Short mmCIF file of C-alpha atoms in Angstrom, two decimals:
data_model
loop_
_atom_site.label_atom_id
_atom_site.label_comp_id
_atom_site.label_asym_id
_atom_site.label_seq_id
_atom_site.Cartn_x
_atom_site.Cartn_y
_atom_site.Cartn_z
CA MET W 1 -95.10 118.64 53.40
CA SER W 2 -98.46 120.02 52.42
CA LEU W 3 -100.49 118.56 49.56
CA LYS W 4 -100.99 120.47 46.33
CA PHE W 5 -104.21 119.91 44.43
CA PRO W 6 -105.20 118.43 42.08
CA ILE W 7 -103.01 115.39 42.66
CA TYR W 8 -101.67 113.85 39.46
CA MET W 9 -101.82 110.05 39.40
CA ASP W 10 -102.20 109.38 35.69
CA SER W 11 -98.61 108.74 34.63
CA HIS W 12 -99.56 106.28 31.89
CA ALA W 13 -101.24 109.14 30.03
CA THR W 14 -98.31 111.49 30.33
CA THR W 15 -95.75 112.66 32.86
CA ARG W 16 -94.68 116.04 34.08
CA MET W 17 -91.40 117.03 32.47
CA ASP W 18 -88.45 116.89 34.83
CA GLN W 19 -86.96 120.35 35.50
CA ARG W 20 -83.52 118.94 34.66
CA VAL W 21 -84.80 117.90 31.23
CA PHE W 22 -86.28 121.34 30.68
CA ALA W 23 -83.01 122.98 31.69
CA ALA W 24 -81.07 120.84 29.22
CA MET W 25 -83.46 121.76 26.41
CA THR W 26 -83.75 125.51 26.81
CA PRO W 27 -80.52 126.63 25.08
CA TYR W 28 -81.57 124.73 21.96
CA PHE W 29 -84.62 126.88 21.35
CA THR W 30 -82.82 130.21 21.05
CA GLU W 31 -79.03 130.11 21.30
CA ILE W 32 -78.14 126.80 19.66
CA PHE W 33 -80.77 126.86 16.97
CA GLY W 34 -78.92 125.29 14.03
CA ASN W 35 -80.26 122.65 11.71
CA ALA W 36 -78.56 119.36 12.52
CA ALA W 37 -78.38 118.66 8.80
CA SER W 38 -76.34 121.82 8.08
CA ARG W 39 -72.94 120.27 7.50
CA ASN W 40 -70.94 123.35 6.64
CA HIS W 41 -71.07 125.72 9.60
CA ALA W 42 -70.80 125.78 13.36
CA PHE W 43 -74.52 126.20 13.98
CA GLY W 44 -75.21 122.91 12.27
CA TRP W 45 -72.29 121.16 13.94
CA GLN W 46 -73.47 122.18 17.39
CA ALA W 47 -76.96 120.94 16.70
CA GLU W 48 -75.63 117.70 15.27
CA GLU W 49 -73.41 117.19 18.29
CA ALA W 50 -76.42 117.58 20.59
CA VAL W 51 -78.44 115.12 18.51
CA GLU W 52 -75.65 112.54 18.56
CA LYS W 53 -75.28 112.91 22.32
CA SER W 54 -78.99 112.21 22.68
CA ARG W 55 -78.75 109.19 20.41
CA LYS W 56 -76.07 107.80 22.70
CA GLN W 57 -78.11 108.53 25.86
CA ILE W 58 -81.11 106.67 24.41
CA ALA W 59 -78.99 103.78 23.18
CA ASP W 60 -77.37 103.42 26.61
CA LEU W 61 -80.77 103.16 28.30
CA ILE W 62 -81.84 100.24 26.12
CA GLY W 63 -78.55 98.48 25.42
CA ALA W 64 -78.40 99.52 21.77
CA ASP W 65 -75.86 101.17 19.52
CA ALA W 66 -76.38 104.89 18.89
CA LYS W 67 -76.55 104.24 15.15
CA GLU W 68 -79.66 102.13 15.70
CA ILE W 69 -81.78 105.04 16.98
CA VAL W 70 -84.16 106.80 14.59
CA PHE W 71 -85.86 109.97 15.84
CA THR W 72 -89.59 110.43 15.32
CA SER W 73 -92.37 112.73 16.51
CA GLY W 74 -93.51 110.24 19.15
CA ALA W 75 -94.63 106.69 19.71
CA THR W 76 -97.59 106.80 17.34
CA GLU W 77 -95.23 107.64 14.50
CA SER W 78 -92.68 105.10 15.73
CA ASN W 79 -95.33 102.36 15.75
CA ASN W 80 -96.62 103.38 12.31
CA LEU W 81 -93.10 103.44 10.89
CA ALA W 82 -92.27 100.05 12.41
CA LEU W 83 -95.39 98.23 11.23
CA LYS W 84 -95.93 99.82 7.84
CA GLY W 85 -92.18 100.01 7.24
CA VAL W 86 -91.73 96.28 7.81
CA ALA W 87 -94.93 95.32 6.01
CA GLN W 88 -93.96 97.21 2.87
CA MET W 89 -90.28 96.29 2.92
CA TYR W 90 -90.86 92.57 3.48
CA ALA W 91 -94.08 92.20 1.50
CA GLU W 92 -92.41 89.77 -0.89
CA LYS W 93 -91.55 87.47 2.03
CA GLY W 94 -95.07 87.35 3.42
CA ASN W 95 -98.16 89.30 4.34
CA HIS W 96 -98.97 88.12 7.87
CA ILE W 97 -98.51 90.07 11.10
CA ILE W 98 -99.20 88.88 14.64
CA THR W 99 -100.12 91.27 17.44
CA ALA W 100 -102.30 91.19 20.56
CA ALA W 101 -105.80 92.37 21.39
CA THR W 102 -104.55 94.57 24.25
CA GLU W 103 -102.10 96.63 22.21
CA HIS W 104 -102.32 100.41 22.09
CA LYS W 105 -104.49 101.95 19.36
CA ALA W 106 -101.35 103.16 17.59
CA ILE W 107 -100.68 99.48 16.86
CA LEU W 108 -104.25 98.27 16.40
CA ASP W 109 -105.35 101.07 14.10
CA THR W 110 -102.18 100.72 12.04
CA CYS W 111 -102.87 96.99 11.72
CA LYS W 112 -106.44 97.73 10.61
CA ARG W 113 -105.01 100.00 7.94
CA LEU W 114 -102.59 97.29 6.81
CA GLU W 115 -105.49 94.82 6.59
CA LYS W 116 -107.17 97.20 4.15
CA ASP W 117 -103.95 97.14 2.14
CA GLY W 118 -104.12 93.36 1.85
CA PHE W 119 -102.12 92.22 4.87
CA ARG W 120 -103.46 89.60 7.23
CA VAL W 121 -103.29 90.32 10.96
CA THR W 122 -103.77 87.91 13.87
CA TYR W 123 -104.87 89.59 17.09
CA LEU W 124 -103.86 87.19 19.86
CA PRO W 125 -106.23 87.06 22.81
CA VAL W 126 -104.73 87.44 26.27
CA GLN W 127 -105.18 85.28 29.33
CA THR W 128 -107.22 86.53 32.28
CA ASP W 129 -104.06 88.07 33.77
CA GLY W 130 -103.32 90.05 30.59
CA LEU W 131 -100.34 87.95 29.44
CA ILE W 132 -100.31 86.38 26.00
CA ASP W 133 -100.17 82.60 25.72
CA LEU W 134 -96.86 81.64 24.08
CA GLN W 135 -98.35 78.45 22.64
CA GLN W 136 -101.05 80.49 20.95
CA LEU W 137 -98.33 82.70 19.53
CA ARG W 138 -96.52 79.66 18.14
CA ASP W 139 -99.76 78.31 16.70
CA ALA W 140 -100.54 81.60 14.98
CA ILE W 141 -97.25 81.66 13.04
CA THR W 142 -97.44 80.70 9.36
CA ASP W 143 -94.82 80.67 6.61
CA LYS W 144 -96.21 84.06 5.60
CA THR W 145 -95.59 85.70 8.99
CA ILE W 146 -93.14 88.59 8.69
CA LEU W 147 -93.64 90.45 11.97
CA ILE W 148 -94.66 89.91 15.57
CA SER W 149 -95.57 93.11 17.42
CA ILE W 150 -96.20 92.70 21.13
CA MET W 151 -95.98 95.57 23.60
CA TYR W 152 -93.42 95.49 26.40
CA ALA W 153 -95.87 96.71 29.06
CA ASN W 154 -99.53 97.61 28.82
CA ASN W 155 -100.70 101.20 29.23
CA GLU W 156 -103.84 100.33 31.21
CA ILE W 157 -102.95 97.36 33.38
CA GLY W 158 -99.16 97.69 33.39
CA VAL W 159 -98.70 94.00 32.63
CA VAL W 160 -95.22 93.16 31.31
CA GLN W 161 -95.24 90.59 28.51
CA PRO W 162 -92.70 87.73 28.32
CA VAL W 163 -90.62 89.65 25.80
CA GLN W 164 -87.57 87.37 25.86
CA GLU W 165 -89.64 84.25 25.20
CA ILE W 166 -91.52 85.99 22.38
CA ALA W 167 -88.19 87.05 20.85
CA LYS W 168 -86.87 83.48 21.01
CA ILE W 169 -89.90 82.19 19.13
CA ALA W 170 -89.59 84.96 16.54
CA LYS W 171 -85.88 84.29 16.06
CA GLU W 172 -86.46 80.53 15.68
CA LYS W 173 -88.85 81.21 12.84
CA GLY W 174 -86.90 84.05 11.26
CA ILE W 175 -89.63 86.58 12.00
CA LEU W 176 -88.94 90.19 13.02
CA PHE W 177 -90.04 91.24 16.50
CA HIS W 178 -91.25 94.75 17.25
CA SER W 179 -92.19 95.93 20.73
CA ASP W 180 -94.02 99.08 21.76
CA ALA W 181 -92.02 99.92 24.88
CA VAL W 182 -93.56 103.31 25.54
CA GLN W 183 -94.73 102.44 29.06
CA ALA W 184 -91.75 100.29 30.01
CA ALA W 185 -88.76 102.30 28.75
CA GLY W 186 -87.06 104.14 31.56
CA LYS W 187 -89.23 102.38 34.16
CA ILE W 188 -87.90 98.82 34.08
CA PRO W 189 -84.60 97.53 32.67
CA ILE W 190 -84.70 96.95 28.93
CA ASN W 191 -81.84 95.55 26.88
CA VAL W 192 -82.60 95.02 23.23
CA GLN W 193 -79.67 92.58 22.93
CA LYS W 194 -80.62 90.43 25.90
CA ASP W 195 -84.33 90.76 25.16
CA GLY W 196 -83.88 89.97 21.47
CA ILE W 197 -85.94 92.87 20.19
CA ASP W 198 -85.47 93.92 16.55
CA ILE W 199 -87.51 97.13 16.50
CA MET W 200 -88.76 99.12 19.49
CA SER W 201 -90.83 102.28 19.99
CA ILE W 202 -90.31 104.81 22.77
CA THR W 203 -91.54 108.32 23.48
CA GLY W 204 -90.34 111.27 25.51
CA HIS W 205 -93.42 112.35 27.41
CA LYS W 206 -94.00 109.09 29.27
CA MET W 207 -90.58 109.33 30.88
CA TYR W 208 -90.51 112.89 32.17
CA GLY W 209 -89.36 114.27 28.84
CA PRO W 210 -91.05 116.50 26.26
CA LYS W 211 -94.07 115.70 24.12
CA GLY W 212 -93.71 115.55 20.35
CA VAL W 213 -90.51 113.53 20.26
CA GLY W 214 -89.93 109.80 20.22
CA ALA W 215 -87.58 107.24 18.82
CA LEU W 216 -87.53 103.93 17.07
CA TYR W 217 -84.80 101.43 17.72
CA VAL W 218 -83.98 99.62 14.48
CA ARG W 219 -81.54 96.71 14.74
CA ARG W 220 -78.48 96.97 12.47
CA ARG W 221 -77.09 93.45 12.72
CA ASN W 222 -78.37 89.91 13.37
CA PRO W 223 -80.51 90.69 11.50
CA ARG W 224 -80.14 94.07 9.79
CA VAL W 225 -83.69 95.42 9.76
CA ARG W 226 -84.82 97.51 6.80
CA LEU W 227 -87.88 99.74 6.90
CA ALA W 228 -89.75 101.40 4.06
CA GLU W 229 -89.82 105.17 4.71
CA GLN W 230 -93.27 106.60 5.35
CA MET W 231 -92.43 110.23 4.49
CA GLN W 232 -90.27 111.56 1.71
CA GLY W 233 -88.13 114.65 1.95
CA GLY W 234 -84.37 114.54 2.39
CA GLY W 235 -83.66 111.02 3.57
CA HIS W 236 -82.72 111.94 7.13
CA GLU W 237 -82.21 109.25 9.75
CA ARG W 238 -80.61 106.68 7.46
CA GLY W 239 -83.38 107.20 4.96
CA MET W 240 -86.02 105.92 7.36
CA ARG W 241 -87.47 109.22 8.53
CA SER W 242 -87.17 112.42 6.57
CA GLY W 243 -87.66 115.82 8.14
CA THR W 244 -85.56 118.39 9.97
CA LEU W 245 -84.73 117.06 13.40
CA ASN W 246 -86.50 118.53 16.42
CA VAL W 247 -83.26 119.36 18.18
CA PRO W 248 -84.63 120.73 21.50
CA GLY W 249 -87.03 117.81 21.76
CA ILE W 250 -84.30 115.33 20.94
CA VAL W 251 -82.03 116.87 23.58
CA GLY W 252 -84.89 116.52 26.06
CA LEU W 253 -85.54 112.91 25.14
CA GLY W 254 -81.85 112.09 25.57
CA GLU W 255 -81.65 113.81 28.93
CA ALA W 256 -84.85 112.08 30.07
CA CYS W 257 -83.36 108.71 29.11
CA GLU W 258 -80.12 109.41 30.96
CA LEU W 259 -81.99 110.41 34.13
CA CYS W 260 -84.16 107.31 33.95
CA HIS W 261 -81.10 105.16 33.39
CA LYS W 262 -79.40 106.57 36.49
CA GLU W 263 -82.43 106.62 38.77
CA MET W 264 -84.52 103.68 37.56
CA ALA W 265 -83.49 101.14 40.18
CA GLU W 266 -84.20 103.38 43.14
CA GLU W 267 -87.25 105.00 41.60
CA GLY W 268 -88.72 101.61 40.74
CA ARG W 269 -88.31 100.40 44.31
CA ARG W 270 -89.86 103.57 45.73
CA LEU W 271 -92.83 103.46 43.36
CA ALA W 272 -93.45 99.75 43.95
CA PHE W 273 -93.52 100.45 47.68
CA LEU W 274 -96.00 103.32 47.24
CA ARG W 275 -98.13 101.36 44.78
CA ASP W 276 -98.30 98.41 47.17
CA LYS W 277 -99.17 100.73 50.02
CA LEU W 278 -102.05 102.13 47.98
CA LYS W 279 -103.23 98.64 47.08
CA ASP W 280 -102.97 97.36 50.66
CA LYS W 281 -104.95 100.29 52.03
CA LEU W 282 -107.74 99.82 49.50
CA PHE W 283 -107.95 96.10 50.19
CA ALA W 284 -107.86 96.58 53.96
CA GLU W 285 -110.82 98.95 53.98
CA LEU W 286 -113.00 97.72 51.12
CA ASP W 287 -114.51 94.40 50.09
CA GLU W 288 -115.10 93.33 46.51
CA VAL W 289 -112.02 94.99 45.04
CA TYR W 290 -110.38 93.22 42.11
CA ILE W 291 -106.95 93.70 40.58
CA ASN W 292 -106.92 93.82 36.81
CA GLY W 293 -103.88 92.11 35.34
CA ASN W 294 -101.00 90.06 36.62
CA MET W 295 -99.50 91.54 39.80
CA GLN W 296 -96.05 89.89 39.47
CA HIS W 297 -95.31 90.76 35.85
CA ARG W 298 -96.23 94.40 36.20
CA LEU W 299 -94.78 97.88 36.04
CA PRO W 300 -93.88 99.09 39.54
CA HIS W 301 -95.94 102.27 39.26
CA ASN W 302 -99.20 100.80 37.93
CA LEU W 303 -102.31 99.77 39.81
CA ASN W 304 -105.55 98.97 38.03
CA VAL W 305 -108.43 97.86 40.20
CA SER W 306 -112.16 97.41 39.89
CA PHE W 307 -114.42 98.45 42.74
CA ALA W 308 -117.34 96.13 42.11
CA TYR W 309 -120.86 97.64 42.19
CA VAL W 310 -119.49 101.19 41.77
CA GLU W 311 -119.45 102.87 38.36
CA GLY W 312 -116.11 104.40 37.37
CA GLU W 313 -117.22 107.83 36.23
CA SER W 314 -119.22 108.42 39.39
CA LEU W 315 -116.12 107.44 41.36
CA LEU W 316 -113.96 109.89 39.40
CA MET W 317 -116.56 112.57 40.11
CA GLY W 318 -116.20 111.93 43.83
CA ILE W 319 -112.41 112.13 43.75
CA ASN W 320 -112.29 115.20 41.53
CA ASP W 321 -109.16 116.54 43.17
CA VAL W 322 -107.25 113.47 42.00
CA ALA W 323 -106.35 112.86 38.34
CA VAL W 324 -106.73 109.18 37.48
CA SER W 325 -108.53 107.37 34.68
CA SER W 326 -111.25 104.79 34.41
CA GLY W 327 -112.09 102.01 31.97
CA SER W 328 -115.74 102.95 32.28
CA ALA W 329 -117.61 103.57 29.04
CA CYS W 330 -118.78 106.94 30.31
CA THR W 331 -115.21 108.22 30.45
CA SER W 332 -114.21 107.06 26.97
CA ALA W 333 -114.72 108.88 23.72
CA THR W 334 -116.29 105.81 22.15
CA LEU W 335 -118.75 105.19 25.00
CA GLU W 336 -117.43 101.62 25.11
CA PRO W 337 -115.79 100.17 28.20
CA SER W 338 -112.04 99.57 27.98
CA TYR W 339 -111.19 96.98 25.32
CA VAL W 340 -108.12 96.01 27.33
CA LEU W 341 -110.18 95.06 30.37
CA LYS W 342 -112.76 93.35 28.17
CA ALA W 343 -109.95 91.28 26.67
CA LEU W 344 -109.21 89.92 30.16
CA GLY W 345 -112.67 88.38 30.04
CA ALA W 346 -113.68 89.73 33.43
CA GLY W 347 -116.97 91.08 32.12
CA ASP W 348 -118.02 94.56 31.15
CA ASP W 349 -119.33 95.32 34.63
CA LEU W 350 -115.83 95.18 36.10
CA ALA W 351 -114.50 97.35 33.26
CA HIS W 352 -117.12 99.97 34.14
CA SER W 353 -115.89 99.86 37.74
CA SER W 354 -112.17 100.15 37.06
CA ILE W 355 -109.72 102.84 38.03
CA ARG W 356 -106.15 103.11 36.77
CA PHE W 357 -103.64 104.66 39.14
CA GLY W 358 -100.36 105.71 37.50
CA LEU W 359 -97.78 106.78 40.05
CA GLY W 360 -94.68 108.64 38.98
CA ARG W 361 -91.41 110.32 39.86
CA PHE W 362 -93.19 113.18 41.58
CA THR W 363 -95.73 111.13 43.53
CA THR W 364 -95.27 111.49 47.29
CA GLU W 365 -96.26 109.17 50.11
CA GLU W 366 -98.60 111.87 51.46
CA GLU W 367 -100.39 111.89 48.11
CA VAL W 368 -100.78 108.13 48.18
CA ASP W 369 -102.22 108.28 51.70
CA TYR W 370 -104.64 111.01 50.69
CA VAL W 371 -105.77 109.25 47.52
CA ALA W 372 -106.30 105.95 49.34
CA ALA W 373 -108.43 107.60 52.03
CA LYS W 374 -110.43 109.57 49.52
CA VAL W 375 -111.12 106.60 47.25
CA ILE W 376 -112.18 104.46 50.20
CA ASP W 377 -114.52 107.17 51.40
CA VAL W 378 -116.16 107.71 47.99
CA VAL W 379 -116.47 103.99 47.21
CA LYS W 380 -118.24 103.47 50.53
CA LYS W 381 -120.57 106.37 49.83
CA LEU W 382 -121.39 105.15 46.32
CA ARG W 383 -122.00 101.63 47.54
CA GLU W 384 -124.63 103.03 49.89
CA LEU W 385 -126.25 104.28 46.70
CA SER W 386 -125.71 101.11 44.70
CA PRO W 387 -128.62 98.71 44.18
CA LEU W 388 -126.08 96.12 43.04
CA TYR W 389 -124.11 96.27 46.27
CA GLU W 390 -127.36 95.94 48.20
CA MET W 391 -128.30 92.86 46.19
CA PHE W 392 -124.83 91.42 46.64
CA LYS W 393 -125.15 91.89 50.39
CA GLU W 394 -128.54 90.16 50.30
CA GLY W 395 -126.87 87.21 48.64
CA VAL W 396 -128.43 87.69 45.20
CA ASP W 397 -126.42 86.15 42.37
CA LEU W 398 -126.23 89.11 39.99
CA SER W 399 -125.27 86.92 37.05
CA LYS W 400 -128.64 85.17 37.34
CA VAL W 401 -130.72 88.36 37.34
CA GLN W 402 -132.72 89.14 34.21
CA TRP W 403 -131.49 92.66 33.37
CA THR W 404 -133.18 95.00 30.96
CA ALA W 405 -130.23 95.81 28.73
CA HIS W 406 -130.52 99.14 27.00
CA MET P 1 -116.62 116.81 31.19
CA ALA P 2 -118.10 119.63 33.19
CA TYR P 3 -121.18 118.81 35.21
CA SER P 4 -124.00 121.27 35.81
CA ASP P 5 -124.42 122.63 39.33
CA LYS P 6 -127.68 120.70 39.70
CA VAL P 7 -126.05 117.39 38.77
CA LEU P 8 -123.27 118.12 41.24
CA ASP P 9 -125.80 119.00 43.92
CA HIS P 10 -127.74 115.75 43.49
CA TYR P 11 -124.49 113.77 43.33
CA ASN P 12 -123.14 115.35 46.51
CA ASN P 13 -126.49 115.36 48.35
CA PRO P 14 -128.60 112.62 46.82
CA ARG P 15 -132.25 112.84 47.90
CA ASN P 16 -134.28 109.89 49.13
CA VAL P 17 -131.61 107.23 48.99
CA GLY P 18 -132.71 103.87 50.32
CA SER P 19 -135.09 100.99 49.94
CA LEU P 20 -138.73 100.35 50.73
CA ASP P 21 -140.16 96.94 51.57
CA LYS P 22 -140.64 95.17 48.24
CA ALA P 23 -143.28 92.91 49.77
CA ASP P 24 -145.47 95.80 50.92
CA PRO P 25 -148.60 95.77 48.73
CA ASN P 26 -148.50 99.56 48.52
CA VAL P 27 -144.91 99.64 47.27
CA GLY P 28 -144.02 99.51 43.58
CA THR P 29 -140.46 98.63 42.61
CA GLY P 30 -138.80 99.38 39.29
CA MET P 31 -135.35 98.12 38.42
CA VAL P 32 -133.96 99.06 35.01
CA GLY P 33 -130.60 98.93 33.24
CA ALA P 34 -127.86 96.33 33.37
CA PRO P 35 -124.46 96.14 35.08
CA GLU P 36 -122.62 95.49 31.79
CA CYS P 37 -124.11 98.68 30.35
CA GLY P 38 -122.76 100.67 33.28
CA ASP P 39 -126.04 101.74 34.87
CA VAL P 40 -128.74 100.14 36.98
CA MET P 41 -131.49 102.12 38.69
CA LYS P 42 -133.80 100.88 41.39
CA LEU P 43 -136.70 103.20 42.05
CA GLN P 44 -139.50 102.54 44.53
CA ILE P 45 -142.74 104.33 45.27
CA LYS P 46 -145.11 103.93 48.20
CA VAL P 47 -148.69 104.84 47.40
CA ASN P 48 -151.23 105.86 50.01
CA PRO P 49 -154.14 103.43 49.41
CA GLU P 50 -156.66 106.00 50.67
CA THR P 51 -155.64 108.93 48.50
CA GLY P 52 -153.77 107.30 45.62
CA VAL P 53 -150.93 109.76 46.18
CA ILE P 54 -147.25 108.76 46.21
CA ASP P 55 -146.25 109.30 49.82
CA ASP P 56 -142.69 108.15 49.56
CA ALA P 57 -140.12 107.44 46.87
CA LYS P 58 -136.65 105.96 47.25
CA PHE P 59 -133.83 105.14 44.86
CA LYS P 60 -130.52 103.42 44.56
CA THR P 61 -128.43 103.82 41.42
CA PHE P 62 -125.28 102.24 40.03
CA GLY P 63 -124.14 104.60 37.31
CA CYS P 64 -122.46 107.85 36.44
CA GLY P 65 -123.16 111.13 38.20
CA SER P 66 -125.88 112.05 35.72
CA ALA P 67 -127.66 108.73 36.31
CA ILE P 68 -127.52 109.29 40.05
CA ALA P 69 -128.81 112.85 39.66
CA SER P 70 -131.62 111.79 37.29
CA SER P 71 -132.96 109.20 39.70
CA SER P 72 -132.50 111.43 42.72
CA LEU P 73 -134.48 114.16 40.97
CA ALA P 74 -137.16 111.65 39.96
CA THR P 75 -137.80 110.71 43.59
CA GLU P 76 -138.21 114.38 44.48
CA TRP P 77 -140.75 114.86 41.72
CA LEU P 78 -142.65 111.66 42.51
CA ARG P 79 -143.42 112.55 46.10
CA GLY P 80 -146.88 114.09 46.41
CA LYS P 81 -147.94 113.17 42.90
CA SER P 82 -150.81 110.85 42.00
CA VAL P 83 -149.89 107.74 40.06
CA ASP P 84 -151.30 109.23 36.87
CA GLU P 85 -149.40 112.47 37.34
CA ALA P 86 -146.25 110.44 37.91
CA LEU P 87 -146.78 108.59 34.65
CA ALA P 88 -146.74 111.92 32.85
CA ILE P 89 -143.14 112.73 33.88
CA LYS P 90 -141.03 112.90 30.73
CA ASN P 91 -137.33 112.32 30.37
CA THR P 92 -137.01 115.63 28.52
CA GLU P 93 -138.11 117.45 31.69
CA ILE P 94 -135.27 115.74 33.57
CA VAL P 95 -132.81 116.71 30.81
CA ALA P 96 -133.92 120.33 31.04
CA GLU P 97 -133.88 120.50 34.84
CA LEU P 98 -130.40 118.97 35.14
CA ALA P 99 -128.98 120.54 31.94
CA LEU P 100 -127.78 117.14 30.79
CA PRO P 101 -125.52 117.10 27.70
CA PRO P 102 -126.54 114.91 24.72
CA VAL P 103 -124.30 111.98 25.75
CA LYS P 104 -126.16 111.80 29.07
CA ILE P 105 -129.72 111.81 27.75
CA HIS P 106 -129.88 108.03 28.17
CA CYS P 107 -129.61 108.60 31.94
CA SER P 108 -132.88 110.55 31.88
CA VAL P 109 -134.51 107.90 29.69
CA LEU P 110 -133.50 105.30 32.23
CA ALA P 111 -135.05 107.37 35.03
CA GLU P 112 -138.32 107.64 33.12
CA ASP P 113 -138.22 103.89 32.51
CA ALA P 114 -137.64 103.33 36.22
CA ILE P 115 -140.66 105.46 37.13
CA LYS P 116 -142.84 103.54 34.68
CA ALA P 117 -141.53 100.19 35.91
CA ALA P 118 -142.23 101.09 39.53
CA ILE P 119 -145.78 102.18 38.70
CA ALA P 120 -146.38 99.06 36.62
CA ASP P 121 -145.24 96.92 39.54
CA TYR P 122 -147.53 98.82 41.91
CA LYS P 123 -150.49 98.45 39.55
CA ALA P 124 -149.87 94.73 39.12
CA LYS P 125 -150.04 94.34 42.88
CA GLU P 126 -153.19 96.41 43.02
CA GLU P 127 -154.92 94.20 40.47
CA LYS P 128 -153.95 91.08 42.36
CA ARG P 129 -155.42 92.57 45.49
CA THR P 130 -158.66 93.45 43.76
CA PRO P 131 -159.89 90.34 41.95
CA VAL P 132 -161.55 91.03 38.63
CA GLY P 133 -165.29 91.55 39.03
CA ALA P 134 -165.07 92.36 42.70
CA VAL P 135 -167.06 95.34 43.82
CA THR P 136 -165.05 97.89 45.72
CA ALA P 137 -166.84 100.18 48.05
#
């Protein structure tokens, strides 16, 4: 099979929509166009039927009941609804929320907003492998804590948090547990019953479905979770999310979930094999390569590595026919190196040198071989250019050098 | 971000990559930046003691493509210049030549700093070699 360029290896940012998902969606744009809330004619019934099928497909993927699925516009809205919805609904019980420093901005920025509104938020640090420390979680809990929000798997380093243990602690203390499962859903097995999750965010476009549609799982019993609505206008979705349902998007999300459910086991094995092949090739040919994040508790399709003494943006420039991302400051909008990598405590220099590879359903072995060879070639070339690599080779301890910070 | 053709050219074919002997009295070495900031430039000049002209210039840079291009360009410009002419090189000239966007101006500043640091190092060596009060023929 011949390679097609550019090669996409940035699946944590978004994924290509599966043709089967697209095919399932298309009739709902033109032929079956009804409003799912129209209760008195066939157009509405057809749309409602499609929505309820999707609800079931999503629920089946995560071990929930269809009635526990609330449709949203995506994970950012799901996370906002979960955090603000709980904070406002349970404000009388307490005003303290616990989350982690490595959460997605949709969680962190929402927490910042809640702090302005008078809530108190604890941002747990993570250990050097990206996992939270369960004892620190226990220690952070107060009698005012109403919510723990810890992501299922991280979007940069793919590290999977000990969700079941976190849920146990939350349950013990009568605290609600929300998890942002955007990166994990459809990729690794999730069961909200077994995992003990009360509220969970997912989105379509990270699992080969459409953009602009997501869902929030909201537990209905043990305990029954209540959320304050964040938009008014009709009381759709059990009063938690008003607005006419995006029927084609919802159909796509459902189909995407069903495909993931069916193919996850085999796809996970295939991607773990390819990811490990990529990792092994890089390590065989290059020295001073570091893995960011725990390798055991990790999504099968994620690899995040730092090529010491090489700056990330210059590396991306050299592999410009491959789409990956870097934690380097130069590639971020804020001109700050990745806060996730900084939270691992490895030092800013390794964040500047990091590359995130996100493999996916459409990644081929030929692509992995090509990317590995190309990265190795460019890293070697850039190290020839690197004064730091030269110093390292001369045995200079770079941490002892007096740098002129600017 | 789109890079200018000149940045791409310097990135793909960097000029004068390498190192000169730091201990050579005619070599000035400038190292600026810091790894945690994402760029470090090492720039070296070799001055002909007879003519005072920069015969050779070499660089090594850890940094983005614009940082690599800025230092590569600097070595091209340094060769054949007198030390005083070299001191007159301004970062804005590098910005203009490479068509650097505003977020990359710091790369050109770093290159100018590297030039100045290399010259300062060379001059410090020169003073050591010529004790104060000594008469030079």
